[in-house]
Structure formats: structure tokens, C-alpha cells
Coordinates of C-alpha atoms in Angstrom, one line a residue:
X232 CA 0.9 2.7 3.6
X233 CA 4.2 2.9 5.5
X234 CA 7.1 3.6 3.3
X235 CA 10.4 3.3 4.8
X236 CA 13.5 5.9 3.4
X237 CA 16.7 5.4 4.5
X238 CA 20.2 8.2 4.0
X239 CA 23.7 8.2 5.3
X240 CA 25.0 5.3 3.4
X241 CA 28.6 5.3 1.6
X242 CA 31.9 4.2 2.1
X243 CA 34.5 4.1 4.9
X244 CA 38.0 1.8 5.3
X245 CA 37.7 -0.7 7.9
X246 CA 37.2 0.1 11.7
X247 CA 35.3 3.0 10.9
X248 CA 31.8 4.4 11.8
X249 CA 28.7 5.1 9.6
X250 CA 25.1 6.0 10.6
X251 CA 22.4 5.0 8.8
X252 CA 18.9 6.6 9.1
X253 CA 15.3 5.9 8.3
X254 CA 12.3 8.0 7.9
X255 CA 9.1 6.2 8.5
X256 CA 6.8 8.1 6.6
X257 CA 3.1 7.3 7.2
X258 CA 3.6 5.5 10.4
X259 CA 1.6 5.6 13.0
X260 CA 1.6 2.5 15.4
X261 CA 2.1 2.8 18.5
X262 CA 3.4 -0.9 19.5
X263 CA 5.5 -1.6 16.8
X264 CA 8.7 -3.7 15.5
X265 CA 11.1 -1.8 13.3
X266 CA 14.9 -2.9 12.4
X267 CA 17.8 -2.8 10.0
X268 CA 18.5 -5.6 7.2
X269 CA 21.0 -6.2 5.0
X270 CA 21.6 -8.2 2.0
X271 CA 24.6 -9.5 0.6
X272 CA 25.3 -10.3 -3.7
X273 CA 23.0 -13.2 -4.2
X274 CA 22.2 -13.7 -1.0
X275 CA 19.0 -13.4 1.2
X276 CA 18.0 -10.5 3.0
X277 CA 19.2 -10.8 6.8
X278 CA 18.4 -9.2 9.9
X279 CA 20.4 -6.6 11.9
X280 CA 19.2 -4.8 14.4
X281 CA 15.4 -4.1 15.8
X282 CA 13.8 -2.0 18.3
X283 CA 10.3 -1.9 19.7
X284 CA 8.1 1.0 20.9
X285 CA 9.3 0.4 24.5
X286 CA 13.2 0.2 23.6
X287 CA 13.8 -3.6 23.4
X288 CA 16.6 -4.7 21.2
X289 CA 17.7 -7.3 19.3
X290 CA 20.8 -7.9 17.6
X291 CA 22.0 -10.7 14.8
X292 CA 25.4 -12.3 16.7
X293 CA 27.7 -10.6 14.0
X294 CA 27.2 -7.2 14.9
X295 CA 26.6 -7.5 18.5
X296 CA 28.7 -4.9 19.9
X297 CA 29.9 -3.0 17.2
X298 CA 26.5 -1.6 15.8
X299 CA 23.5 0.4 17.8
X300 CA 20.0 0.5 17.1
X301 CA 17.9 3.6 18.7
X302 CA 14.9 5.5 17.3
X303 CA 13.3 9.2 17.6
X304 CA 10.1 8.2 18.0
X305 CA 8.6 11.9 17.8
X306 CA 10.3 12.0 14.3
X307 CA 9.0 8.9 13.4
X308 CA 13.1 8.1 12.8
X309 CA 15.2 4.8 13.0
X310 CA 19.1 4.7 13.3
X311 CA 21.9 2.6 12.8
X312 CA 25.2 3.5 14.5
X313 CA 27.9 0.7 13.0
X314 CA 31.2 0.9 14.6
X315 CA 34.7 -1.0 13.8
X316 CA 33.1 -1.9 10.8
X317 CA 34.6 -4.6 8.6
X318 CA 34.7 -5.6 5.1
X319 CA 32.4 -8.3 5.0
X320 CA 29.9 -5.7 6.6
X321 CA 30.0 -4.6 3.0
X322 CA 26.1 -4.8 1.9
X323 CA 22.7 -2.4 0.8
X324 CA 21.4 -1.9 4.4
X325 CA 17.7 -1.5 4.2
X326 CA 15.3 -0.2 7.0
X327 CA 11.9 -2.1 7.5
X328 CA 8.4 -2.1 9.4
X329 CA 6.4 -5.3 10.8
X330 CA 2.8 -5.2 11.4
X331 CA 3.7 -7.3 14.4
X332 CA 2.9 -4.9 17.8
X333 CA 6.3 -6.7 19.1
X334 CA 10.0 -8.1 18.0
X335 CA 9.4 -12.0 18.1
X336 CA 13.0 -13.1 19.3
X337 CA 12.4 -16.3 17.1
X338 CA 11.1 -14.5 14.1
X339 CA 12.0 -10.6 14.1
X340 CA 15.4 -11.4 12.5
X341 CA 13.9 -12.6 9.5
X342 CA 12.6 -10.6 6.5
X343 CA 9.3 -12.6 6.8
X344 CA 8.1 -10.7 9.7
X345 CA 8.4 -7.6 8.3
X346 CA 5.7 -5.9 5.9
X347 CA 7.4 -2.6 4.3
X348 CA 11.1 -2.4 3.4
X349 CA 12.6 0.8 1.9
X350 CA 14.9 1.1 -1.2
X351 CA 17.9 0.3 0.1
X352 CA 21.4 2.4 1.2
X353 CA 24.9 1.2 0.0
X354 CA 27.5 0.5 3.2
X355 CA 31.0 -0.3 1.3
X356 CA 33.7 -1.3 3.6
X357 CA 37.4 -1.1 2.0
X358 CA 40.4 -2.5 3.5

């Protein structure tokens, strides 16, 4: 059972920099998808960021540019770099695992491809 935990959530004034991380403990794949969601009050989850086990990114359109996926794969470790970070990037930012052995550029941006999701960390973005 892979379960996801992600740290280094909290609060920052707009145009600045947080990074997020994620333990994946009891992973083991070797061809894998992993990413970044987010979820908004009463909204749907949505995606990020997501990396593969060769380095391929992809990126949702709002954040390209301003926030970096990368991974420690020896640590089993996701990361989130956001930069110039604005107030409607306010959200709980969770990490998350697909059983998929690639990121599907049609489908990796949606919650449905993935098969663990951690608890959740806090990103509040003031003014």
C-alpha cells in the first residue's frame, strides 16, 4: 500500500516561494506517474504538476512557469517548488500516486488516474 505524506505547507504574501514535499512510503515501482493536486473550497480536486520515472513533466496551464515539479528518486521523495505565488493559488495541495507505468497527457491531470492521495498540506496565499 503506497501512502503518500506531504510537509512544508503554510503561508506566504503574494509573489513568494514555498516548497512542498512528499514522502512515498511503500513505493516501489519503477515506471511510475506521481504529481501534485490541489483543491479549492467546494471545488474538485485538480491537477498540478506530474513527473514520471524518466523525468517527463506535465504542467496544468496556471502554473506553468511559476511552479517546478522534480523528485529524489533514491528517497522515494516528490517536490513542489511554487514561485510568484498568488492568491488564488490559495488551496490544500495534496501529493498522489497512479498505478499507471506513465503520465497520460490526456488523463494524468485528473484525480481519476491516480490511486493513493495523501492527507493534504495547507498553501495560503495573502495579499
Amino acid at each position: 500500500q503506497v501512502q503518500p505524506v506531504e510537509s512544508g505547507g503554510g503561508s506566504v504574501q503574494s509573489g513568494g516561494s514555498l516548497r512542498l514535499s512528499c514522502t512515498l512510503r511503500g513505493f516501489t515501482y519503477n515506471r511510475y506517474c506521481i504529481g501534485w493536486f490541489r483543491q479549492f473550497p467546494g471545488k474538485e480536486r485538480e491537477g498540478v504538476a506530474t513527473i514520471e520515472d524518466d523525468g517527463d513533466t506535465l504542467y496544468a496551464d496556471n502554473v506553468q512557469g511559476r511552479f517546478f515539479i522534480s523528485q529524489d528518486r533514491a528517497e522515494t521523495k516528490l517536490f513542489l517548488e511554487m514561485n510568484r505565488l498568488k492568491t488564488e493559488d490559495t488551496a490544500i495541495y495534496y501529493c498522489a500516486a497512479s498505478a499507471a507505468t506513465f503520465c497520460h497527457p490526456d488523463h494524468a491531470l485528473f484525480a481519476g488516474y491516480y490511486a493513493f492521495f495523501g492527507q493534504g498540506t495547507q498553501v495560503t496565499v495573502s495579499p
